[in-house]
Coordinates of C-alpha atoms in Angstrom, one line a residue:
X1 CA 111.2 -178.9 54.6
X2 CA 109.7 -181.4 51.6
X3 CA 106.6 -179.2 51.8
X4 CA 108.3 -175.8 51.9
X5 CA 109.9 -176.7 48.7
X6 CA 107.2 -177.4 47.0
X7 CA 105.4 -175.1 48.3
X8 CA 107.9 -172.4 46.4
X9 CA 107.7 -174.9 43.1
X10 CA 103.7 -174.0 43.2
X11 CA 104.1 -170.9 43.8
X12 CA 106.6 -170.6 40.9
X13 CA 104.3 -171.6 38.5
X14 CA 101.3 -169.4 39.8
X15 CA 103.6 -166.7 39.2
X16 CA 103.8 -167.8 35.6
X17 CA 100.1 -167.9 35.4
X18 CA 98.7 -165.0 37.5
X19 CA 101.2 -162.5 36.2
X20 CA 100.0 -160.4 33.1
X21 CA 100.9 -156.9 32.1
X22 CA 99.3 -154.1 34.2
X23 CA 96.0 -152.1 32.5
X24 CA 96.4 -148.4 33.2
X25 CA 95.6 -146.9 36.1
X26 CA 94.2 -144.2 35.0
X27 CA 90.7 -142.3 36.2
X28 CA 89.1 -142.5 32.9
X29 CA 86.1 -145.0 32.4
X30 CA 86.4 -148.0 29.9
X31 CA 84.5 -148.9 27.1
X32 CA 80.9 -147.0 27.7
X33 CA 79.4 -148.6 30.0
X34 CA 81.8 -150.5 31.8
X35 CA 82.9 -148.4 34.3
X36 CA 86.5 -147.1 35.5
X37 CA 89.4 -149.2 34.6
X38 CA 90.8 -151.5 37.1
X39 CA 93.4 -150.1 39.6
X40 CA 96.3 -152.1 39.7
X41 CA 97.6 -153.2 42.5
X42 CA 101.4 -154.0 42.0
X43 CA 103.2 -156.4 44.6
X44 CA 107.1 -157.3 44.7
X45 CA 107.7 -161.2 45.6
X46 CA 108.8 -161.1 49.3
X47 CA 107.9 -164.6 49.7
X48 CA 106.0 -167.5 47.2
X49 CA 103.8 -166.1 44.9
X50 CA 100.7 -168.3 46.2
X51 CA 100.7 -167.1 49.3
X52 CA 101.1 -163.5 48.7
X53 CA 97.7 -163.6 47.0
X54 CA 96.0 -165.8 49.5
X55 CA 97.1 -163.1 51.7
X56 CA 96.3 -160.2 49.9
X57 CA 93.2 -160.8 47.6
X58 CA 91.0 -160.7 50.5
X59 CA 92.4 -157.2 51.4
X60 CA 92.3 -156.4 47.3
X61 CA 88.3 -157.7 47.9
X62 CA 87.5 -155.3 50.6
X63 CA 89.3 -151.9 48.8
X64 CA 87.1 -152.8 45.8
X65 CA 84.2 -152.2 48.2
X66 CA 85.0 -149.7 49.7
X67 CA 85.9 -147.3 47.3
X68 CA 83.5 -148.6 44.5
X69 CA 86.3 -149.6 41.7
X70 CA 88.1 -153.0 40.5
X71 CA 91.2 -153.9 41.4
X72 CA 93.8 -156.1 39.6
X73 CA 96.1 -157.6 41.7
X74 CA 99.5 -158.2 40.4
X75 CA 102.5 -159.8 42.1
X76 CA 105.9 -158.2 40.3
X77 CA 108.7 -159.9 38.8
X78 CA 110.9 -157.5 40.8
X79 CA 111.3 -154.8 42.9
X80 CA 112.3 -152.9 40.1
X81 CA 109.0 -153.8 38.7
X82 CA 106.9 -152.8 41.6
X83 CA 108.9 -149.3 41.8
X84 CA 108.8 -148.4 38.1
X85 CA 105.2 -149.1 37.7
X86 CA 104.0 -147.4 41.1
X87 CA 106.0 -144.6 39.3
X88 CA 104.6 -144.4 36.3
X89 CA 101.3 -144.6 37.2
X90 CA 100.8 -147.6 35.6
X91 CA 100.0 -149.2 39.0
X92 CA 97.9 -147.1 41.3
X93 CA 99.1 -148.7 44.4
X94 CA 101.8 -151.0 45.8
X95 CA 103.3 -153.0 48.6
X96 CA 106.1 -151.4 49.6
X97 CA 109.4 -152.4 51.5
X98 CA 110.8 -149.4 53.1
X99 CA 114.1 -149.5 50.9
X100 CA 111.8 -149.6 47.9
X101 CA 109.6 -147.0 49.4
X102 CA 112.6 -144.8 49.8
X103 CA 113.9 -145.0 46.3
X104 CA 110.1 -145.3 44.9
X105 CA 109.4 -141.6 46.9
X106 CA 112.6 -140.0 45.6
X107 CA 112.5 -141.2 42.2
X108 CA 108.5 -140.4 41.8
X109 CA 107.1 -138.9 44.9
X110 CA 105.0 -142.0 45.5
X111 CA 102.8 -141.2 48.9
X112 CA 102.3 -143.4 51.8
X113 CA 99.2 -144.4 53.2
X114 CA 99.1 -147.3 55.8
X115 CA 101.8 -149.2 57.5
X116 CA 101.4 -152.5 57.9
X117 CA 100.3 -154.3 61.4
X118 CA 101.7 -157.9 61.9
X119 CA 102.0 -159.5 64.9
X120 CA 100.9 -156.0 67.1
X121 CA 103.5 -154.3 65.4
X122 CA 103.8 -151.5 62.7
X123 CA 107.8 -152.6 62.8
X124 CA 109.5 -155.1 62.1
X125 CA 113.0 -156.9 62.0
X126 CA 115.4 -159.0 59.8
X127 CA 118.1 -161.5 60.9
X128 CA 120.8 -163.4 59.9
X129 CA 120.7 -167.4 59.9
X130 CA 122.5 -170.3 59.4
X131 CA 121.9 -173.8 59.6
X132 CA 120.9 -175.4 63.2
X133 CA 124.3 -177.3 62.4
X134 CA 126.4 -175.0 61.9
X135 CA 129.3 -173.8 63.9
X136 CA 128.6 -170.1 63.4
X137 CA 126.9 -168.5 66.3
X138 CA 127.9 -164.4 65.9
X139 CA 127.8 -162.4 62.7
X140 CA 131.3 -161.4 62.8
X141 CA 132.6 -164.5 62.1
X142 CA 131.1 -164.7 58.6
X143 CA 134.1 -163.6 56.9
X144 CA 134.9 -166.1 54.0
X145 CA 131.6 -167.9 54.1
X146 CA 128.9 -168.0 51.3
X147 CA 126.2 -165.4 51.8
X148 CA 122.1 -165.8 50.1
X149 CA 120.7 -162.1 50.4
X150 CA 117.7 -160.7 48.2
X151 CA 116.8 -158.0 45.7
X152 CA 119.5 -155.0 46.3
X153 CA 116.0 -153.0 46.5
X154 CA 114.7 -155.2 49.9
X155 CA 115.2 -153.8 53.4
X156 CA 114.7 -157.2 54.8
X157 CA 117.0 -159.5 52.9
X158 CA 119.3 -156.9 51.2
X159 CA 119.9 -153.5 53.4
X160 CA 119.6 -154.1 56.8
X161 CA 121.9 -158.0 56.8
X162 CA 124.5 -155.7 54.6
X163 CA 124.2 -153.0 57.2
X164 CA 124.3 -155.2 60.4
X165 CA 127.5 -157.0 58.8
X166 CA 128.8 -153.5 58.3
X167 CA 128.4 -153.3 61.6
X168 CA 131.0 -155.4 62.6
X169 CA 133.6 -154.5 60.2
X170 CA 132.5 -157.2 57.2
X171 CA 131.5 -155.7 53.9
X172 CA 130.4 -158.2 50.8
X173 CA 133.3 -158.4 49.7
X174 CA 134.6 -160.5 52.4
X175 CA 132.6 -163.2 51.8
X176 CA 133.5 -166.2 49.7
X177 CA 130.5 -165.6 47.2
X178 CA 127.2 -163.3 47.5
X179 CA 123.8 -164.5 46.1
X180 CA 121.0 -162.6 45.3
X181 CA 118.1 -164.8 45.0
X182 CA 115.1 -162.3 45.4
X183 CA 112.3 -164.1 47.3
X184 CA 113.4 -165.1 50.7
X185 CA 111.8 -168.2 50.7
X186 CA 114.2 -169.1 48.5
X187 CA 117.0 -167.7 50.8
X188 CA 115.7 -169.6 53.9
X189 CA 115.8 -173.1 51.6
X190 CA 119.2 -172.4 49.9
X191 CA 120.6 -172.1 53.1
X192 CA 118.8 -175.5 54.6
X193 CA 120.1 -177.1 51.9
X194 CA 124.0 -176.2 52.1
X195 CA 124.2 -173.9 48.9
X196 CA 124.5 -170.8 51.4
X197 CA 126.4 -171.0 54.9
X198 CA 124.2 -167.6 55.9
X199 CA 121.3 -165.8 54.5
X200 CA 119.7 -162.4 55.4
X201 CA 115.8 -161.8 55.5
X202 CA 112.8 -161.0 57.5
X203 CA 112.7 -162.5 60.7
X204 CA 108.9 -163.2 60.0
X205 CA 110.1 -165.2 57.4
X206 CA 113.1 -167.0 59.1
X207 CA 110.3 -168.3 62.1
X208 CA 108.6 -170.6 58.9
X209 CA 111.9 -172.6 58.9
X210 CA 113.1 -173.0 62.6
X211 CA 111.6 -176.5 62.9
X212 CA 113.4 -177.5 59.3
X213 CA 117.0 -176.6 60.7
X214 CA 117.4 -173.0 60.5
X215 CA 118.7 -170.8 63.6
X216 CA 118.8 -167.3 63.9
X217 CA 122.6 -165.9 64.6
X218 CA 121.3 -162.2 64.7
X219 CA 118.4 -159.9 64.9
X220 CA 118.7 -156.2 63.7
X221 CA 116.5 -153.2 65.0
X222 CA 113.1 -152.6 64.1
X223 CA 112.4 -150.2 61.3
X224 CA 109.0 -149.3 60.3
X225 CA 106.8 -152.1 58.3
X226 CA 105.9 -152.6 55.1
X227 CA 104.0 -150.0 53.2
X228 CA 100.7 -149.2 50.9
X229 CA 101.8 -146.6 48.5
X230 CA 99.7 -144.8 45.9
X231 CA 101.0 -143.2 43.0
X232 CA 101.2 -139.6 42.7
X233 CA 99.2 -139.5 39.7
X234 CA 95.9 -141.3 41.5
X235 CA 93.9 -138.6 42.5
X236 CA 94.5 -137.2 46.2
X237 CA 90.3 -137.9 46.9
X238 CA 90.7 -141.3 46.0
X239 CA 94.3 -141.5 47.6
X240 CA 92.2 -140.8 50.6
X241 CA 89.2 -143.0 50.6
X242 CA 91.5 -145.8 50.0
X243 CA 93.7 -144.3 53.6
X244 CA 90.5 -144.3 55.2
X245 CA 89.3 -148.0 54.2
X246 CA 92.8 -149.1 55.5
X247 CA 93.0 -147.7 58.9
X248 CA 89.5 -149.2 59.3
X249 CA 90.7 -152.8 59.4
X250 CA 90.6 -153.7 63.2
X251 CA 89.4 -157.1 64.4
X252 CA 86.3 -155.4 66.0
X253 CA 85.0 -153.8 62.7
X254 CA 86.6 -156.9 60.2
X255 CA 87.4 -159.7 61.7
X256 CA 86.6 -161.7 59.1
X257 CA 89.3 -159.5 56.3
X258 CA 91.9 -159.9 59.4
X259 CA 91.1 -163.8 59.9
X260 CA 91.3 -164.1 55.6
X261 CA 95.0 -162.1 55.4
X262 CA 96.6 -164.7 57.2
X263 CA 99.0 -162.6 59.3
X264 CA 98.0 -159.4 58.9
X265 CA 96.9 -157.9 62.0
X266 CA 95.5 -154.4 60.4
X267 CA 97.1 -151.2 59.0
X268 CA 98.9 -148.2 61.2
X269 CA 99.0 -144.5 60.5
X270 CA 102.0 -144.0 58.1
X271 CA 104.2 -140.6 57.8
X272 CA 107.3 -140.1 55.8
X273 CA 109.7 -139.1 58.2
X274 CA 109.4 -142.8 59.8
X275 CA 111.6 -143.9 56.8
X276 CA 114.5 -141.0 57.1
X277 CA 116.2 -144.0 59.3
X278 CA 116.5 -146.1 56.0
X279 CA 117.1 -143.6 53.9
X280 CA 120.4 -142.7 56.7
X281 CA 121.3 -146.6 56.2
X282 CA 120.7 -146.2 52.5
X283 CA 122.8 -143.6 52.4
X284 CA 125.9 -144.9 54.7
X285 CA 125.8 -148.2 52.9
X286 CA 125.6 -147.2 49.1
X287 CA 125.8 -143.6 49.0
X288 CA 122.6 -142.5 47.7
X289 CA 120.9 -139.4 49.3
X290 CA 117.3 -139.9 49.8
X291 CA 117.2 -137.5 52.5
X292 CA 115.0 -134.7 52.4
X293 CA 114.5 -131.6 54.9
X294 CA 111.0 -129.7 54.2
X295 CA 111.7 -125.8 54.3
X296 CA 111.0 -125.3 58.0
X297 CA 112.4 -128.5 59.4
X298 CA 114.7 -127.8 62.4
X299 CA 117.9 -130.1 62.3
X300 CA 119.7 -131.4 64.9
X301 CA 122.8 -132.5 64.4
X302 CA 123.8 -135.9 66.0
X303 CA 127.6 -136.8 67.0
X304 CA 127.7 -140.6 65.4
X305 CA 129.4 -142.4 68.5
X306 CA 127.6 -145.4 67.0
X307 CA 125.2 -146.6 63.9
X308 CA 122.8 -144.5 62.2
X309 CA 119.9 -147.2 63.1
X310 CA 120.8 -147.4 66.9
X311 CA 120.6 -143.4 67.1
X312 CA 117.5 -143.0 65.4
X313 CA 116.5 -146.0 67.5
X314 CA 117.5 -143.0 70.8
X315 CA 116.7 -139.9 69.5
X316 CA 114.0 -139.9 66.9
X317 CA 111.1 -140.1 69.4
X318 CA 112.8 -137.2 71.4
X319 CA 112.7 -135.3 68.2
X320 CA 108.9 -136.7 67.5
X321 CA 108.5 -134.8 71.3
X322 CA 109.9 -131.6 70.3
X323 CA 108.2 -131.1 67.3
X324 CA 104.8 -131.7 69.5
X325 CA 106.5 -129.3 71.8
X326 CA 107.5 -126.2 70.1
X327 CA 104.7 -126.6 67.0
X328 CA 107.8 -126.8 64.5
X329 CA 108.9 -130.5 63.0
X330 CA 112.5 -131.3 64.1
X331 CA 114.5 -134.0 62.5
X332 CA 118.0 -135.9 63.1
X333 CA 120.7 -135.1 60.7
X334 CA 123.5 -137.9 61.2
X335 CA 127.0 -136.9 59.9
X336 CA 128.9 -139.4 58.6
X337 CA 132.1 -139.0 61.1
X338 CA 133.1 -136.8 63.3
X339 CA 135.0 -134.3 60.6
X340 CA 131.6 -134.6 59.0
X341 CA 129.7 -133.4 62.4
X342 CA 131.9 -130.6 62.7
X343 CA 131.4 -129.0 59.4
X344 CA 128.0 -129.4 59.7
X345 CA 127.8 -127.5 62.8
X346 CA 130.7 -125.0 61.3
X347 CA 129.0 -124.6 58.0
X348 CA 125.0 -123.6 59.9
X349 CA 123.2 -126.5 58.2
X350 CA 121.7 -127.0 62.1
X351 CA 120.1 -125.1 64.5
X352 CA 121.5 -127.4 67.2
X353 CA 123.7 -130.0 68.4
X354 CA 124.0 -133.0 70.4
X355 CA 127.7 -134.1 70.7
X356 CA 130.8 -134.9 73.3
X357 CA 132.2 -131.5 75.8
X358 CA 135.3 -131.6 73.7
X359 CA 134.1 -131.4 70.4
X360 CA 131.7 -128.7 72.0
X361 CA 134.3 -126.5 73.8
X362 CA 136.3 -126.6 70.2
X363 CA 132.9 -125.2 68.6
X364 CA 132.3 -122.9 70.9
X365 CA 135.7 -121.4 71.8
X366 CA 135.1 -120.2 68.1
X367 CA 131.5 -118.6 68.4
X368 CA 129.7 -121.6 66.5
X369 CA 127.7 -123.2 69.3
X370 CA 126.5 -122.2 72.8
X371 CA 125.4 -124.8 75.5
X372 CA 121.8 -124.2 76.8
X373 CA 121.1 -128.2 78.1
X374 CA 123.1 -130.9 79.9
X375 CA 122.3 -134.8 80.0
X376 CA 121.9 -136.5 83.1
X377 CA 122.9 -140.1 82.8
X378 CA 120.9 -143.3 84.8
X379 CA 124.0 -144.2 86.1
X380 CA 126.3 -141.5 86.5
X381 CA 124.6 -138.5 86.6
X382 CA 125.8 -136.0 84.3
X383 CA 129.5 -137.4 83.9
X384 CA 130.5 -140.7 81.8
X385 CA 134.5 -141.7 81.3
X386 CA 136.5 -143.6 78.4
X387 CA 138.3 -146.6 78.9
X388 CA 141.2 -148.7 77.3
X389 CA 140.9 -151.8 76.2
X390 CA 142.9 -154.9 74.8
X391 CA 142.7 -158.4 73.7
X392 CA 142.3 -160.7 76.6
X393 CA 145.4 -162.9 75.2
X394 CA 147.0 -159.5 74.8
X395 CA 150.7 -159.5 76.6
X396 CA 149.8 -156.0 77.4
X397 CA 149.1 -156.0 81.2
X398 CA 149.5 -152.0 82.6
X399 CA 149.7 -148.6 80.9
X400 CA 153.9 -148.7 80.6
X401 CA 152.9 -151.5 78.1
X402 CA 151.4 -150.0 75.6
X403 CA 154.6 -147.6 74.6
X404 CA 155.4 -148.7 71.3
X405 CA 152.4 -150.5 70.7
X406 CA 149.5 -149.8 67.8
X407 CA 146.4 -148.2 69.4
X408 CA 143.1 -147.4 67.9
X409 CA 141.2 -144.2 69.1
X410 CA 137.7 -143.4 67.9
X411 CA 138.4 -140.4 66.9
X412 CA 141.3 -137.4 67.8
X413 CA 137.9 -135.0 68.3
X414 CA 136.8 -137.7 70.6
X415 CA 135.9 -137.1 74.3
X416 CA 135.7 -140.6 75.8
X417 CA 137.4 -142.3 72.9
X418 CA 140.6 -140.4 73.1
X419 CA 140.6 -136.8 75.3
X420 CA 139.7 -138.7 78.1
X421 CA 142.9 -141.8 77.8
X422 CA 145.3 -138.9 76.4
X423 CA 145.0 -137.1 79.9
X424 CA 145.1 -140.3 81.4
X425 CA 148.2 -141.6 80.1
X426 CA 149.9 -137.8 80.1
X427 CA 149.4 -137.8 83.9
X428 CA 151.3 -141.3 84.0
X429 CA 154.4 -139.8 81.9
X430 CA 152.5 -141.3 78.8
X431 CA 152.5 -138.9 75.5
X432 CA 150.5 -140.0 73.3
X433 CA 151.9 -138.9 70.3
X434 CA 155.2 -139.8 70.6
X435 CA 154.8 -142.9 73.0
X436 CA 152.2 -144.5 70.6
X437 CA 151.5 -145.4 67.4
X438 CA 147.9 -144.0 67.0
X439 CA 144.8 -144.6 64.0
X440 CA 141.2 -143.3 64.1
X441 CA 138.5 -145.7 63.5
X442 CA 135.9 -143.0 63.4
X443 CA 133.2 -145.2 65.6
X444 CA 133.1 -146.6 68.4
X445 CA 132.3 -150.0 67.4
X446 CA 135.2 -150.3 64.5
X447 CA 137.7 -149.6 67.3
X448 CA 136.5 -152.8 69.7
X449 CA 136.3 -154.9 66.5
X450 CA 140.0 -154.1 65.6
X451 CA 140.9 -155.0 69.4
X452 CA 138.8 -158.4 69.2
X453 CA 140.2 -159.3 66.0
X454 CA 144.0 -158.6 67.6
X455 CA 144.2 -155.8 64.0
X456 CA 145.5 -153.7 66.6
X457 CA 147.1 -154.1 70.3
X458 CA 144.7 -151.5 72.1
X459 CA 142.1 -148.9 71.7
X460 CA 140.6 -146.5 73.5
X461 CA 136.0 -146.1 73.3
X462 CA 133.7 -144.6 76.0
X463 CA 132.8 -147.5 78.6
X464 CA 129.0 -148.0 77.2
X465 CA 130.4 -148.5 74.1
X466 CA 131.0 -152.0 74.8
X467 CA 127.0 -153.0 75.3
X468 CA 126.5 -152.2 71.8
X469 CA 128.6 -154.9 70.1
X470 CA 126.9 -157.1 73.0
X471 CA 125.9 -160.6 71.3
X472 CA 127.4 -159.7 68.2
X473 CA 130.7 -160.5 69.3
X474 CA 132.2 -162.3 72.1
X475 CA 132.2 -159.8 74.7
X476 CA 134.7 -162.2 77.0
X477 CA 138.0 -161.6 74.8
X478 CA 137.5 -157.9 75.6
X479 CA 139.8 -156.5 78.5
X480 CA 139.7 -153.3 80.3
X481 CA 143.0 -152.5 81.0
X482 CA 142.1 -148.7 82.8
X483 CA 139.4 -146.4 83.2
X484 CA 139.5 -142.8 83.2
X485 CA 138.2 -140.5 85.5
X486 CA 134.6 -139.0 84.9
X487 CA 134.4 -136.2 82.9
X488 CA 131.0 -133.9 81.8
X489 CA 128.6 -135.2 79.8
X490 CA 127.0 -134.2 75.9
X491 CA 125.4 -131.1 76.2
X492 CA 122.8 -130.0 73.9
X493 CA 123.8 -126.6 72.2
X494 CA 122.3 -123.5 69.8
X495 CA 124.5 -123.0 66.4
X496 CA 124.3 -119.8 65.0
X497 CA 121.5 -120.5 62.5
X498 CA 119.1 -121.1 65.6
X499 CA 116.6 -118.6 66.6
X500 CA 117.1 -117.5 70.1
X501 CA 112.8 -117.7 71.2
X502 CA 113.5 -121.6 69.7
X503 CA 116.1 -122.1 71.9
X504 CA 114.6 -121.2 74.8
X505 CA 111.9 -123.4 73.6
X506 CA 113.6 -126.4 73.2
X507 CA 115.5 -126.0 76.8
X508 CA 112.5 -126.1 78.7
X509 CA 111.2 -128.5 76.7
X510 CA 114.3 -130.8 77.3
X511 CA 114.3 -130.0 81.7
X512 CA 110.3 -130.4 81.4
X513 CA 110.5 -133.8 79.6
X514 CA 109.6 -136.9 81.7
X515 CA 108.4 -139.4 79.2
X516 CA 110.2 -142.3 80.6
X517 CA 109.7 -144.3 77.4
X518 CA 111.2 -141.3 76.0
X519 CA 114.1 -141.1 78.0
X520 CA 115.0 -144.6 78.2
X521 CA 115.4 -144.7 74.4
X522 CA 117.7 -141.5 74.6
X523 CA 119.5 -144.0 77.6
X524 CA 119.6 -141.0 79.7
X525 CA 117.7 -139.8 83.0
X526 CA 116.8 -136.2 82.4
X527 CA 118.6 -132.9 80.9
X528 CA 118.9 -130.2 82.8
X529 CA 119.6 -126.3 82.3
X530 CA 123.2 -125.6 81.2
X531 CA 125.6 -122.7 80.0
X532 CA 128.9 -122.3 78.3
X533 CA 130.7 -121.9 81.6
X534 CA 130.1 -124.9 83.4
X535 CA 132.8 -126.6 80.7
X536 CA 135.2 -124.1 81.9
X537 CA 137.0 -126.8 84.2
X538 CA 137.7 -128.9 81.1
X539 CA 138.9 -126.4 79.1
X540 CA 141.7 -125.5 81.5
X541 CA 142.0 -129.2 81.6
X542 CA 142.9 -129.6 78.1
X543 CA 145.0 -126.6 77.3
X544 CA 146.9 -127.1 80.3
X545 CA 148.0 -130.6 78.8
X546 CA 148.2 -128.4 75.4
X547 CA 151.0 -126.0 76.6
X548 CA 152.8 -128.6 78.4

């Protein structure tokens, strides 16, 4: 630990010394003679200063080369710093977090030409630690305790810890104090030495500090790695060159430049769309809209049972397959709730929809969506059930318990997170709206969390719900107190903005797709051909309960 500190104190003053104001990085030549000016290369401080440029003047070496200019390299006070002069032009490329990218692309149309490779991987994750000492050991019981995060602009250390907390129902608020100390060195060593109780960062960066006490308490989901960016205002030929020199790094043509970056395995073909997960947590988390949806781009609306992250996580590579498919992109649009979902699909801002049978057969009994695809589950085939759950200390013990009592549903459009319990409990001489006292929690996840933190005495989720809080919580204080019986699965459906020859397209695509790796990330087994009529059994279902 002694040497990580100073370490970061060397670094510090390198900082100091290597960082000078950026020359323009413009295409005209210098003083006669002298060639084009330098392009800059702009860098935030992810980590100490000295070893982000033994890391990356090698790489700044072999561009020079390559494309027959200098480069300066520059290592940014800030992120702010890094996006405002990519922006301007004033620096002609930049490493990029994807937060930063995000905001960088929709503030000034920066471009994107190589994702990073480090350790085999073009992704990455962050984490959450605390000290090896500490008594913490899940996220959710950070409440209270003092929090080290970075720059508000970092995925790493800022967006993705704030979005995992969110996860589990804590926002910063809840936490005794919040520091933002930028480099995530200094994260790591503010925690080690008792000035944080958790800290949020990369987990490349958390696996420097292991052996000096640190543990991690939580790793997120991998979003895409760092980025090269180029300004817009740097010509698209030399924009290319510079692509071209960066997907060349391998260790068969450089090992040399691979062996000199210290980490850096190579760069990875890059495309926008890999960031619209970001830009979705972005948006849920601080309510900026980076989102954007080329003229073209068929949407697909997304019922948010859970997080943004773990559905992109499902369905963007099932999305990736239709666009190779049907010769058209297609691209997840996540609502924000359930209301949200439904005036999406009311209002035609998709040409299709993935979402429970009940919110469907609501949609459809009024002409805005038509079934053409079933799921198939690993497990269950095409049928999955909701269940009700309390605290394990809970004095509740059988359904006749819970009259009187506060219960949490996901959502009073939900299938498996209240439809499913309602007809449940109505067939035991249980109304739910007069026998309980009932609140939405709009996810999945915010309904266990209120259950596990005895906020309310029972709620009612879909049964898989419960492997997503898995390790984040303690799974054990969880009861089921019934299940429901099965009822028919999500089916994928045509809104009226869809073109009929697409949606023929897209259903064989679906009932032809057998990409396991595919699949597996959609959790499901296979889709198969479907109409309107097959959901005819739960209609009669629900309106008989209706009329009763």
């Amino acid at each position: 630990m002694r040497r990580a500190v100073l370490f970061l104190t060397l670094g510090l003053f390198l900082s100091a010394v290597f960082s000078s104001p950026a020359e323009p990085s413009g295409t005209q030549n210098g003083p006669q003679g002298s060639g084009p000016q330098p392009l800059v290369f702009i860098i935030p401080p992810v980590e100490n200063v000295s070893a982000m440029y033994e890391q990356f003047l090698p790489l700044k070496e072999f561009i020079e080369k390559e494309i027959s200019r200098p480069i300066t390299l520059e290592i940014a006070r800030n992120y702010q710093e890094a996006i405002s002069d990519i922006g301007t032009g004033k620096a002609g490329l930049a490493f990029l977090d994807p937060s930063a990218y995000c905001e960088a692309r929709h503030l000034h149309k920066v471009v994107p030409l190589a994702k990073t490779v480090l350790g085999g991987s073009s992704k990455y994750r962050s984490v959450i630690v605390a000290r090896k000492d500490s008594p913490i050991d899940r996220i959710a019981e950070g409440k209270g305790m003092r929090l080290a995060l970075g720059n508000t602009s970092s995925s790493s250390s800022y967006l993705i810890p704030a979005v995992m907390f969110k996860e589990v129902g804590l926002v910063l608020d809840d936490f005794a104090s919040v520091g933002f100390l930028e480099n995530e060195d200094r994260i790591a060593l503010s925690v080690l030495t008792r000035k944080h109780d958790l800290g949020g960062m990369s987990e490349r960066i958390a696996l420097k500090y292991l052996d000096d006490g640190l543990k991690i308490i939580r790793t997120s989901e991998a979003i895409p790695q760092y980025s090269i960016c180029a300004s817009s205002k740097l010509p698209r030929d030399v924009r290319d060159k510079i692509r071209k020199a960066l997907l060349s790094v391998n260790s068969d043509r450089t090992p040399e430049l691979i062996a000199a970056m210290k980490g850096l395995d190579g760069f990875a073909p890059v495309e926008d769309r890999d960031f619209d997960v970001v830009r979705v947590m972005i948006r849920n988390l601080t309510g900026e809209n980076y989102l954007e949806y080329r003229k073209g781009v068929v949407k697909v609306a997304i019922l948010p049972l859970y997080s943004a992250i773990t559905l992109f996580e499902r369905f963007d590579p099932l999305m990736r397959y239709l666009t190779l498919r049907t010769g058209r992109e297609f691209k997840l649009v996540i609502p924000k709730d359930f209301e949200d979902f439904f005036r999406t699909v009311k209002e035609g801002k998709v040409e299709f929809s993935y979402s429970n049978p009940y919110i469907y057969i609501q949609l459809a009994d009024r002409k805005f969506l038509s079934a053409f695809a079933n799921t198939i589950l690993r497990d269950t085939g095409d049928i999955f059930r909701g269940i009700i759950i309390t605290h394990v200390g809970s004095a509740i013990k059988d359904l006749e318990d819970l009259r009187g009592k506060n219960v949490m549903v996901v959502s009073y459009r939900s299938a498996g997170g209240f439809l499913a319990q309602r007809l449940l409990l109505d067939e035991n001489g249980i109304d739910v709206y007069k026998d309980l006292k009932m609140s939405e929690g709009k996810r999945q996840e915010e309904v266990i969390l209120n259950v596990y933190r005895r906020n309310v005495d029972a709620g009612f989720v879909r049964e898989s719900a419960l492997n997503v809080l898995e390790g984040k919580i303690d799974l054990g204080k969880i009861r089921i107190l019934a299940a429901t019986p099965y009822i028919s699965n999500w089916p994928f459906a045509a809104t009226r903005s869809a073109e009929g020859e697409m949606t023929e397209l897209v259903q064989k695509s679906l009932v032809e797709l057998k990409d396991e790796s595919i699949l597996g990330a959609a959790h499901v087994k296979a889709f198969k051909p479907a109409a309107d009529r097959e959901f005819d059994s739960l209609r009669k279902s629900v309106h008989a309960h209706d009329h009763e």
